[in-house]
Amino acid sequence: MKAKTKIEKLIVELSKGLKPITKADVDYINNKIHSNYVALSYKQKHHCLECGHQWNESVLNTRKNKSVECPSCSLKLVEYANFKRGASVMDYACKIDIVKGYQVIRMFACYKYLSKTDNSTYTVKEVFQDFINDKGEVKRLSRSTTNYFSMYIDNWDLNSNLEFRANSRKEVQRSYLEPSLILPSMKTTKAIKRNGFKRGFHNINPRDLFIGLLSDTCFETLFKAKKYNFIRYSTYKGMNLKTYWQPIKISLRNNYDITDISLWKDYIDLLKYFKKDLSNAKYVCPVNLIEEHDKLMTKKQKILENERIKREAERKANAILHREKVIKNQSEDNLKYIQQKQKFFDLMFKEEDITIEPLKSVRQFYEEGQQLNHCIFTNGYYKKENFLLLSARYKGEVIETVELNLDRFNIVQARGYGNVPSEHNDKIKELINNNINLIQQVA
């Protein structure tokens, strides 16, 4: 897409003036970003995919030790499973640069091509550039991608030009790509340094970090206070800092250490429901967060239950039949929820005795909240438009509820009875992550 405005034309010219990545940077990337690989065969044959050397050694021992040293190149190797001719790996590195007052994040796709009979080879190509001004506004130049209908978002066409692209859903998802390596030779603008950045990113995407520091005073304050867990949660889990800013300030003033931000956030929502003073450290900074959360949750559940019984009595209907009718058929929230999430209802993931599928009605939110003693119903999780709630069962019994962000397609939280992860928590997360592409296709 051609540049149309003066700013876009300026950015195109500035992009042309950026210096190409140096050979030293390329060597640094190739040495740091990729693992070294070995291919194993059932005949105890080891193939070093770094230098092409072959030797015999116990495959079982290599897999047990999870690594092996090549006798020829002396590199420590890890197994490349199911190796096929022409295999390659790809990762991302970024270079932080400045030009004419713009903070520039230059992302490089780093390819490593593997062979059983020759040395591995590398290709490093710049695939997009983010230009960020002092207000945190972003303009992106990127290469095009091949196979538009593919579920993958980064099949880069390395022969295309860096230019402005249409703001499609996949283009938005590409803005969330994170580098595995940040080159140490970085340059940052005065505005970013002024707002607290030194050199550490603290596991935050450079793009999200710079935009937050330049455009959000709450973000800037938390960063300067070294509350990186809040920043990571707000960035990756969809928490609006301004909505919770008053209690956050109270927690900062009282040096209150919040280890489970998701639980604390739900607790603050409960305080708001009961119209408690969010400027009072007595409420905002409880000594036992889980206990206070559960007390308010139980209290709210009773209120909601009493309201439900009252409505049923007024309509002079049988309690059970009326509840099913209201929650399943007549509830405005239920109808809205089904309309938003119905396309996901056919999804089901199963591995051994674990089955995972979406919650399909507000009634199920109520029942699962009662069974697991958590607040997915009382805090109205069914009203969240950009989140999908999944029910995980073991041998038919509900053991966990999983919240999935439909913008980033990552797991926000997975909680069992009493907001504590079950013993199958890791398997449940792994099963969902292994099938995330199916959810993306439906979305």
Short mmCIF file of C-alpha atoms in Angstrom, two decimals:
data_model
loop_
_atom_site.label_atom_id
_atom_site.label_comp_id
_atom_site.label_asym_id
_atom_site.label_seq_id
_atom_site.Cartn_x
_atom_site.Cartn_y
_atom_site.Cartn_z
CA MET A 1 0.00 0.00 0.00
CA LYS A 2 1.50 3.32 -1.06
CA ALA A 3 2.19 6.09 1.44
CA LYS A 4 -0.58 8.70 1.26
CA THR A 5 -0.13 11.24 4.07
CA LYS A 6 2.87 13.48 4.73
CA ILE A 7 3.78 11.42 7.80
CA GLU A 8 3.65 8.15 5.87
CA LYS A 9 5.81 9.59 3.09
CA LEU A 10 8.29 10.86 5.70
CA ILE A 11 8.47 7.42 7.34
CA VAL A 12 9.15 5.75 4.00
CA GLU A 13 12.06 8.13 3.44
CA LEU A 14 13.36 7.61 6.98
CA SER A 15 13.18 3.85 6.47
CA LYS A 16 15.38 4.11 3.39
CA GLY A 17 17.96 5.97 5.48
CA LEU A 18 18.26 3.25 8.14
CA LYS A 19 21.61 1.48 8.03
CA PRO A 20 21.52 -2.22 7.05
CA ILE A 21 22.20 -4.71 9.80
CA THR A 22 25.93 -5.29 10.22
CA LYS A 23 27.74 -8.59 9.77
CA ALA A 24 28.67 -8.46 13.47
CA ASP A 25 24.97 -8.24 14.38
CA VAL A 26 24.12 -11.12 12.04
CA ASP A 27 26.85 -13.29 13.59
CA TYR A 28 25.64 -12.38 17.08
CA ILE A 29 22.07 -13.37 16.15
CA ASN A 30 23.10 -16.68 14.60
CA ASN A 31 25.21 -17.59 17.64
CA LYS A 32 22.62 -16.62 20.24
CA ILE A 33 19.12 -17.21 18.90
CA HIS A 34 19.15 -20.77 17.58
CA SER A 35 19.75 -24.08 19.34
CA ASN A 36 22.15 -26.62 17.86
CA TYR A 37 20.46 -29.78 16.59
CA VAL A 38 21.06 -33.49 16.07
CA ALA A 39 18.87 -35.92 14.13
CA LEU A 40 18.52 -39.43 15.59
CA SER A 41 17.62 -42.70 13.86
CA TYR A 42 16.50 -46.05 15.21
CA LYS A 43 19.85 -47.61 14.19
CA GLN A 44 21.69 -45.50 16.81
CA LYS A 45 22.89 -43.21 14.05
CA HIS A 46 23.48 -39.60 15.09
CA HIS A 47 23.53 -36.86 12.43
CA CYS A 48 24.94 -33.49 13.51
CA LEU A 49 22.79 -30.90 11.76
CA GLU A 50 25.43 -28.23 12.40
CA CYS A 51 28.47 -29.72 10.63
CA GLY A 52 27.13 -32.84 8.88
CA HIS A 53 29.16 -35.32 10.96
CA GLN A 54 27.67 -38.79 11.56
CA TRP A 55 28.47 -41.24 14.38
CA ASN A 56 26.96 -44.14 16.32
CA GLU A 57 25.84 -43.73 19.92
CA SER A 58 22.95 -44.87 22.09
CA VAL A 59 19.80 -43.02 21.06
CA LEU A 60 18.19 -43.89 24.41
CA ASN A 61 21.03 -42.25 26.33
CA THR A 62 20.88 -39.13 24.20
CA ARG A 63 17.15 -38.78 24.75
CA LYS A 64 17.53 -39.48 28.45
CA ASN A 65 20.25 -36.82 28.80
CA LYS A 66 18.31 -34.48 26.45
CA SER A 67 21.55 -33.49 24.71
CA VAL A 68 24.73 -34.87 23.16
CA GLU A 69 28.11 -33.45 22.11
CA CYS A 70 29.24 -33.75 18.50
CA PRO A 71 32.69 -35.42 18.29
CA SER A 72 33.56 -33.26 15.24
CA CYS A 73 32.42 -29.69 16.00
CA SER A 74 32.20 -30.15 19.82
CA LEU A 75 28.84 -28.38 19.95
CA LYS A 76 26.20 -29.39 22.48
CA LEU A 77 23.23 -30.65 20.45
CA VAL A 78 19.54 -31.22 21.20
CA GLU A 79 17.29 -33.52 19.22
CA TYR A 80 15.39 -32.22 16.19
CA ALA A 81 12.39 -34.56 16.24
CA ASN A 82 11.03 -36.03 13.00
CA PHE A 83 13.75 -34.48 10.86
CA LYS A 84 13.00 -34.28 7.15
CA ARG A 85 15.14 -33.10 4.29
CA GLY A 86 14.96 -29.34 3.87
CA ALA A 87 13.99 -28.73 7.51
CA SER A 88 14.47 -25.26 8.95
CA VAL A 89 13.78 -23.29 12.11
CA MET A 90 12.81 -19.64 12.39
CA ASP A 91 12.86 -17.12 15.23
CA TYR A 92 12.84 -13.36 15.67
CA ALA A 93 15.46 -10.84 16.75
CA CYS A 94 15.02 -7.09 16.92
CA LYS A 95 17.21 -4.04 16.76
CA ILE A 96 16.21 -0.92 18.70
CA ASP A 97 17.10 2.22 16.73
CA ILE A 98 16.20 5.92 16.45
CA VAL A 99 15.83 8.21 13.46
CA LYS A 100 14.66 11.85 13.41
CA GLY A 101 12.93 11.62 16.80
CA TYR A 102 11.18 8.32 16.03
CA GLN A 103 11.82 5.23 18.11
CA VAL A 104 12.23 2.40 15.60
CA ILE A 105 11.81 -1.29 16.35
CA ARG A 106 13.29 -3.31 13.54
CA MET A 107 12.23 -6.96 13.52
CA PHE A 108 14.32 -9.59 11.77
CA ALA A 109 13.20 -13.09 10.84
CA CYS A 110 16.13 -15.43 11.46
CA TYR A 111 16.09 -18.67 9.50
CA LYS A 112 18.36 -21.64 10.07
CA TYR A 113 18.46 -24.35 7.37
CA LEU A 114 19.48 -27.83 8.52
CA SER A 115 21.16 -30.69 6.67
CA LYS A 116 22.41 -34.15 7.60
CA THR A 117 25.33 -33.96 5.19
CA ASP A 118 26.50 -30.33 5.28
CA ASN A 119 26.94 -27.32 7.56
CA SER A 120 23.81 -25.48 8.63
CA THR A 121 23.17 -22.16 6.87
CA TYR A 122 21.51 -18.97 8.02
CA THR A 123 19.38 -16.16 6.60
CA VAL A 124 18.49 -12.98 8.48
CA LYS A 125 15.90 -10.71 6.86
CA GLU A 126 14.19 -7.58 8.15
CA VAL A 127 10.42 -8.19 7.99
CA PHE A 128 8.89 -5.11 9.61
CA GLN A 129 9.70 -1.74 11.17
CA ASP A 130 7.63 0.03 13.83
CA PHE A 131 8.05 3.82 13.93
CA ILE A 132 6.85 5.21 17.29
CA ASN A 133 6.58 8.96 17.91
CA ASP A 134 6.77 10.71 21.31
CA LYS A 135 3.00 10.30 21.78
CA GLY A 136 3.18 6.52 21.45
CA GLU A 137 1.56 6.51 18.00
CA VAL A 138 2.80 3.72 15.72
CA LYS A 139 3.27 3.42 11.99
CA ARG A 140 4.43 0.09 10.58
CA LEU A 141 6.22 -0.88 7.40
CA SER A 142 6.25 -4.63 6.75
CA ARG A 143 6.79 -7.25 4.10
CA SER A 144 3.82 -9.12 2.69
CA THR A 145 3.06 -12.73 3.54
CA THR A 146 2.42 -15.70 1.28
CA ASN A 147 -0.71 -17.89 1.31
CA TYR A 148 -3.26 -15.36 2.58
CA PHE A 149 -5.71 -18.10 3.64
CA SER A 150 -3.16 -19.94 5.79
CA MET A 151 -3.71 -20.05 9.57
CA TYR A 152 -0.09 -18.92 10.03
CA ILE A 153 0.50 -15.18 10.32
CA ASP A 154 4.21 -15.00 9.50
CA ASN A 155 4.79 -16.82 6.20
CA TRP A 156 6.89 -13.89 5.03
CA ASP A 157 7.49 -13.17 1.37
CA LEU A 158 11.17 -12.23 1.70
CA ASN A 159 11.25 -10.80 -1.83
CA SER A 160 8.51 -8.24 -1.14
CA ASN A 161 9.15 -4.64 -0.09
CA LEU A 162 8.71 -2.99 3.29
CA GLU A 163 5.55 -0.89 2.95
CA PHE A 164 2.30 0.02 4.69
CA ARG A 165 -0.23 -2.82 4.86
CA ALA A 166 -4.01 -2.91 5.26
CA ASN A 167 -5.14 -3.19 8.89
CA SER A 168 -6.40 -6.79 8.67
CA ARG A 169 -6.91 -9.16 11.59
CA LYS A 170 -3.70 -11.00 10.78
CA GLU A 171 -1.81 -7.72 10.57
CA VAL A 172 -3.03 -6.88 14.06
CA GLN A 173 -1.91 -10.31 15.29
CA ARG A 174 1.50 -9.77 13.70
CA SER A 175 1.92 -6.68 15.88
CA TYR A 176 2.04 -9.07 18.88
CA LEU A 177 5.06 -11.01 17.55
CA GLU A 178 7.82 -10.97 20.14
CA PRO A 179 11.56 -11.24 19.56
CA SER A 180 13.54 -13.98 21.26
CA LEU A 181 16.63 -11.80 21.09
CA ILE A 182 17.18 -8.03 21.38
CA LEU A 183 20.48 -6.82 19.98
CA PRO A 184 22.56 -5.11 22.70
CA SER A 185 23.50 -2.20 20.41
CA MET A 186 20.25 -0.30 21.08
CA LYS A 187 19.41 3.39 20.83
CA THR A 188 16.39 4.99 22.51
CA THR A 189 14.82 8.45 22.33
CA LYS A 190 15.09 11.05 25.09
CA ALA A 191 11.33 10.74 25.76
CA ILE A 192 11.59 7.02 26.48
CA LYS A 193 14.62 7.50 28.74
CA ARG A 194 12.80 10.32 30.53
CA ASN A 195 9.84 8.03 31.20
CA GLY A 196 11.94 5.48 33.04
CA PHE A 197 13.49 3.13 30.48
CA LYS A 198 17.13 2.22 30.98
CA ARG A 199 18.00 -1.03 29.22
CA GLY A 200 15.88 -3.77 30.75
CA PHE A 201 12.66 -5.02 29.09
CA HIS A 202 11.62 -7.36 31.95
CA ASN A 203 9.94 -9.90 29.63
CA ILE A 204 7.78 -7.23 28.00
CA ASN A 205 7.53 -6.87 24.23
CA PRO A 206 9.63 -3.79 23.25
CA ARG A 207 6.75 -2.45 21.15
CA ASP A 208 4.25 -2.71 24.01
CA LEU A 209 6.78 -1.28 26.48
CA PHE A 210 7.63 1.80 24.43
CA ILE A 211 4.01 2.54 23.50
CA GLY A 212 2.96 2.19 27.14
CA LEU A 213 5.73 4.46 28.43
CA LEU A 214 4.90 7.16 25.89
CA SER A 215 1.10 7.07 25.95
CA ASP A 216 -0.03 5.84 29.38
CA THR A 217 0.90 7.64 32.62
CA CYS A 218 -0.33 4.67 34.69
CA PHE A 219 1.97 2.36 32.76
CA GLU A 220 4.85 4.80 33.22
CA THR A 221 4.28 5.05 36.99
CA LEU A 222 4.19 1.28 37.43
CA PHE A 223 7.35 0.89 35.36
CA LYS A 224 9.21 3.46 37.45
CA ALA A 225 7.94 1.69 40.59
CA LYS A 226 9.34 -1.58 39.18
CA LYS A 227 5.92 -3.26 39.26
CA TYR A 228 6.70 -5.23 36.14
CA ASN A 229 4.22 -7.98 37.03
CA PHE A 230 1.35 -5.46 36.73
CA ILE A 231 2.67 -4.26 33.39
CA ARG A 232 3.00 -7.79 32.03
CA TYR A 233 -0.49 -8.67 33.24
CA SER A 234 -2.10 -5.55 31.76
CA THR A 235 -0.24 -6.04 28.48
CA TYR A 236 -0.85 -9.74 27.96
CA LYS A 237 -4.04 -10.43 29.92
CA GLY A 238 -6.13 -7.42 28.90
CA MET A 239 -6.33 -5.48 32.20
CA ASN A 240 -7.22 -1.78 31.86
CA LEU A 241 -4.91 0.01 34.30
CA LYS A 242 -7.00 3.18 34.44
CA THR A 243 -10.05 1.19 35.61
CA TYR A 244 -8.11 -0.12 38.61
CA TRP A 245 -5.79 2.84 39.11
CA GLN A 246 -7.13 4.04 42.48
CA PRO A 247 -6.62 0.69 44.29
CA ILE A 248 -3.29 0.21 42.49
CA LYS A 249 -2.07 3.55 43.89
CA ILE A 250 -3.13 2.51 47.39
CA SER A 251 -1.22 -0.77 47.03
CA LEU A 252 1.88 1.16 45.90
CA ARG A 253 1.72 3.60 48.83
CA ASN A 254 1.43 0.73 51.30
CA ASN A 255 4.13 -1.40 49.63
CA TYR A 256 1.56 -4.17 49.27
CA ASP A 257 3.02 -7.13 47.41
CA ILE A 258 0.50 -8.63 44.96
CA THR A 259 1.67 -12.01 43.67
CA ASP A 260 -1.62 -13.16 42.11
CA ILE A 261 -2.82 -10.15 40.13
CA SER A 262 -5.71 -12.01 38.51
CA LEU A 263 -7.15 -12.94 41.91
CA TRP A 264 -6.55 -9.43 43.30
CA LYS A 265 -8.30 -7.91 40.27
CA ASP A 266 -11.34 -10.13 40.82
CA TYR A 267 -11.28 -9.15 44.50
CA ILE A 268 -11.31 -5.43 43.56
CA ASP A 269 -14.28 -6.10 41.28
CA LEU A 270 -16.07 -7.58 44.27
CA LEU A 271 -15.20 -4.53 46.39
CA LYS A 272 -16.70 -2.31 43.67
CA TYR A 273 -19.84 -4.42 43.65
CA PHE A 274 -20.28 -3.91 47.40
CA LYS A 275 -19.38 -0.18 47.06
CA LYS A 276 -16.43 -0.43 49.42
CA ASP A 277 -13.97 2.46 49.72
CA LEU A 278 -11.22 1.71 47.20
CA SER A 279 -9.06 4.41 48.79
CA ASN A 280 -8.92 2.46 52.05
CA ALA A 281 -5.91 0.18 52.47
CA LYS A 282 -7.95 -1.96 54.87
CA TYR A 283 -9.97 -3.22 51.90
CA VAL A 284 -7.46 -2.88 49.06
CA CYS A 285 -4.54 -4.53 50.85
CA PRO A 286 -5.94 -7.54 52.77
CA VAL A 287 -3.61 -9.69 54.85
CA ASN A 288 -5.16 -12.87 53.42
CA LEU A 289 -6.26 -12.15 49.86
CA ILE A 290 -7.75 -15.58 49.12
CA GLU A 291 -9.80 -15.60 52.32
CA GLU A 292 -11.21 -12.08 51.77
CA HIS A 293 -11.90 -12.83 48.09
CA ASP A 294 -13.81 -15.98 48.99
CA LYS A 295 -15.83 -14.18 51.70
CA LEU A 296 -17.03 -11.51 49.29
CA MET A 297 -17.59 -14.03 46.52
CA THR A 298 -19.77 -16.17 48.81
CA LYS A 299 -21.66 -13.08 49.94
CA LYS A 300 -22.29 -12.01 46.36
CA GLN A 301 -23.35 -15.51 45.39
CA LYS A 302 -25.98 -15.45 48.15
CA ILE A 303 -27.28 -12.08 46.98
CA LEU A 304 -27.50 -13.26 43.40
CA GLU A 305 -29.12 -16.48 44.52
CA ASN A 306 -31.72 -14.60 46.59
CA GLU A 307 -32.45 -12.29 43.64
CA ARG A 308 -32.86 -15.30 41.41
CA ILE A 309 -35.26 -17.00 43.86
CA LYS A 310 -37.23 -13.76 44.20
CA ARG A 311 -37.63 -13.43 40.45
CA GLU A 312 -38.76 -17.03 40.21
CA ALA A 313 -41.30 -16.53 43.01
CA GLU A 314 -42.71 -13.43 41.32
CA ARG A 315 -43.23 -15.34 38.12
CA LYS A 316 -44.97 -18.16 40.09
CA ALA A 317 -43.06 -20.91 38.37
CA ASN A 318 -41.37 -24.02 39.55
CA ALA A 319 -37.91 -23.07 40.81
CA ILE A 320 -35.91 -25.61 38.80
CA LEU A 321 -37.93 -25.33 35.58
CA HIS A 322 -37.99 -21.56 35.80
CA ARG A 323 -34.20 -21.34 36.42
CA GLU A 324 -33.58 -23.44 33.32
CA LYS A 325 -36.02 -21.36 31.32
CA VAL A 326 -34.56 -18.04 32.44
CA ILE A 327 -30.88 -18.99 32.20
CA LYS A 328 -31.10 -21.15 29.06
CA ASN A 329 -33.90 -19.61 27.01
CA GLN A 330 -35.01 -16.18 28.21
CA SER A 331 -31.95 -14.62 29.76
CA GLU A 332 -30.76 -11.65 27.77
CA ASP A 333 -27.21 -12.38 28.85
CA ASN A 334 -27.55 -16.00 27.78
CA LEU A 335 -28.84 -15.06 24.33
CA LYS A 336 -26.08 -12.49 23.90
CA TYR A 337 -23.46 -15.01 25.04
CA ILE A 338 -24.70 -17.68 22.61
CA GLN A 339 -24.73 -15.15 19.77
CA GLN A 340 -21.12 -14.16 20.47
CA LYS A 341 -19.60 -17.58 21.16
CA GLN A 342 -21.79 -20.08 19.27
CA LYS A 343 -19.16 -20.57 16.57
CA PHE A 344 -16.83 -22.11 19.17
CA PHE A 345 -19.38 -24.59 20.58
CA ASP A 346 -18.37 -27.48 18.30
CA LEU A 347 -14.77 -27.41 19.54
CA MET A 348 -13.65 -30.25 21.80
CA PHE A 349 -10.10 -31.32 22.67
CA LYS A 350 -9.43 -34.71 24.25
CA GLU A 351 -6.32 -36.51 25.42
CA GLU A 352 -6.53 -39.65 27.52
CA ASP A 353 -9.04 -38.91 30.32
CA ILE A 354 -8.98 -35.11 29.89
CA THR A 355 -11.70 -33.41 27.83
CA ILE A 356 -11.88 -29.65 27.16
CA GLU A 357 -14.78 -27.77 25.56
CA PRO A 358 -16.32 -24.28 25.71
CA LEU A 359 -18.97 -23.30 28.24
CA LYS A 360 -22.13 -23.08 26.14
CA SER A 361 -24.58 -21.13 28.32
CA VAL A 362 -24.81 -18.82 31.30
CA ARG A 363 -26.35 -21.75 33.16
CA GLN A 364 -23.05 -23.65 32.77
CA PHE A 365 -21.15 -20.65 34.15
CA TYR A 366 -23.41 -20.76 37.22
CA GLU A 367 -23.02 -24.51 37.71
CA GLU A 368 -19.26 -24.50 37.17
CA GLY A 369 -18.84 -21.58 39.57
CA GLN A 370 -20.79 -23.53 42.22
CA GLN A 371 -18.86 -26.77 41.62
CA LEU A 372 -15.40 -25.20 41.69
CA ASN A 373 -16.18 -22.43 44.19
CA HIS A 374 -14.87 -19.61 42.02
CA CYS A 375 -16.32 -16.43 40.56
CA ILE A 376 -16.80 -16.97 36.80
CA PHE A 377 -20.57 -16.51 37.24
CA THR A 378 -20.66 -13.97 40.07
CA ASN A 379 -18.15 -11.69 38.31
CA GLY A 380 -19.91 -12.03 34.94
CA TYR A 381 -17.16 -13.68 32.89
CA TYR A 382 -19.81 -14.56 30.29
CA LYS A 383 -20.04 -10.84 29.43
CA LYS A 384 -16.42 -10.68 28.22
CA GLU A 385 -16.59 -10.38 24.43
CA ASN A 386 -12.93 -11.04 23.60
CA PHE A 387 -12.46 -14.00 25.93
CA LEU A 388 -13.47 -17.65 25.67
CA LEU A 389 -14.15 -19.76 28.77
CA LEU A 390 -13.37 -23.48 28.53
CA SER A 391 -14.37 -26.28 30.89
CA ALA A 392 -11.77 -28.97 31.57
CA ARG A 393 -12.98 -32.36 32.80
CA TYR A 394 -11.14 -35.43 34.04
CA LYS A 395 -13.09 -38.67 33.61
CA GLY A 396 -16.24 -36.58 33.22
CA GLU A 397 -15.73 -34.51 36.40
CA VAL A 398 -15.15 -30.74 36.15
CA ILE A 399 -11.65 -29.94 37.44
CA GLU A 400 -10.72 -26.55 35.96
CA THR A 401 -12.06 -23.51 34.14
CA VAL A 402 -9.73 -21.91 31.57
CA GLU A 403 -9.94 -18.30 30.33
CA LEU A 404 -8.53 -17.71 26.82
CA ASN A 405 -7.77 -14.28 25.29
CA LEU A 406 -9.21 -14.23 21.73
CA ASP A 407 -7.00 -11.30 20.65
CA ARG A 408 -3.64 -12.79 21.60
CA PHE A 409 -4.83 -16.45 21.73
CA ASN A 410 -3.06 -17.09 25.03
CA ILE A 411 -4.26 -18.53 28.31
CA VAL A 412 -5.14 -15.82 30.86
CA GLN A 413 -5.79 -18.19 33.75
CA ALA A 414 -6.67 -21.81 34.47
CA ARG A 415 -8.16 -22.46 37.93
CA GLY A 416 -9.65 -25.40 39.74
CA TYR A 417 -11.56 -25.64 43.02
CA GLY A 418 -11.14 -22.53 45.17
CA ASN A 419 -9.07 -20.77 42.46
CA VAL A 420 -6.23 -23.29 42.94
CA PRO A 421 -4.79 -25.09 39.86
CA SER A 422 -5.61 -28.79 39.73
CA GLU A 423 -3.01 -31.54 39.51
CA HIS A 424 -3.74 -31.74 35.76
CA ASN A 425 -3.12 -28.00 35.18
CA ASP A 426 0.00 -28.43 33.02
CA LYS A 427 -1.62 -31.10 30.83
CA ILE A 428 -4.72 -28.93 30.35
CA LYS A 429 -2.65 -25.91 29.29
CA GLU A 430 -0.55 -28.05 26.97
CA LEU A 431 -3.64 -29.57 25.35
CA ILE A 432 -5.13 -26.12 24.70
CA ASN A 433 -1.86 -24.69 23.36
CA ASN A 434 -1.49 -27.68 21.03
CA ASN A 435 -4.96 -26.96 19.58
CA ILE A 436 -4.77 -23.14 19.56
CA ASN A 437 -4.64 -23.19 15.75
CA LEU A 438 -8.13 -24.76 15.66
CA ILE A 439 -9.48 -21.94 17.83
CA GLN A 440 -7.78 -19.37 15.55
CA GLN A 441 -9.42 -20.92 12.51
CA VAL A 442 -12.87 -20.61 14.08
CA ALA A 443 -12.22 -17.05 15.31
#
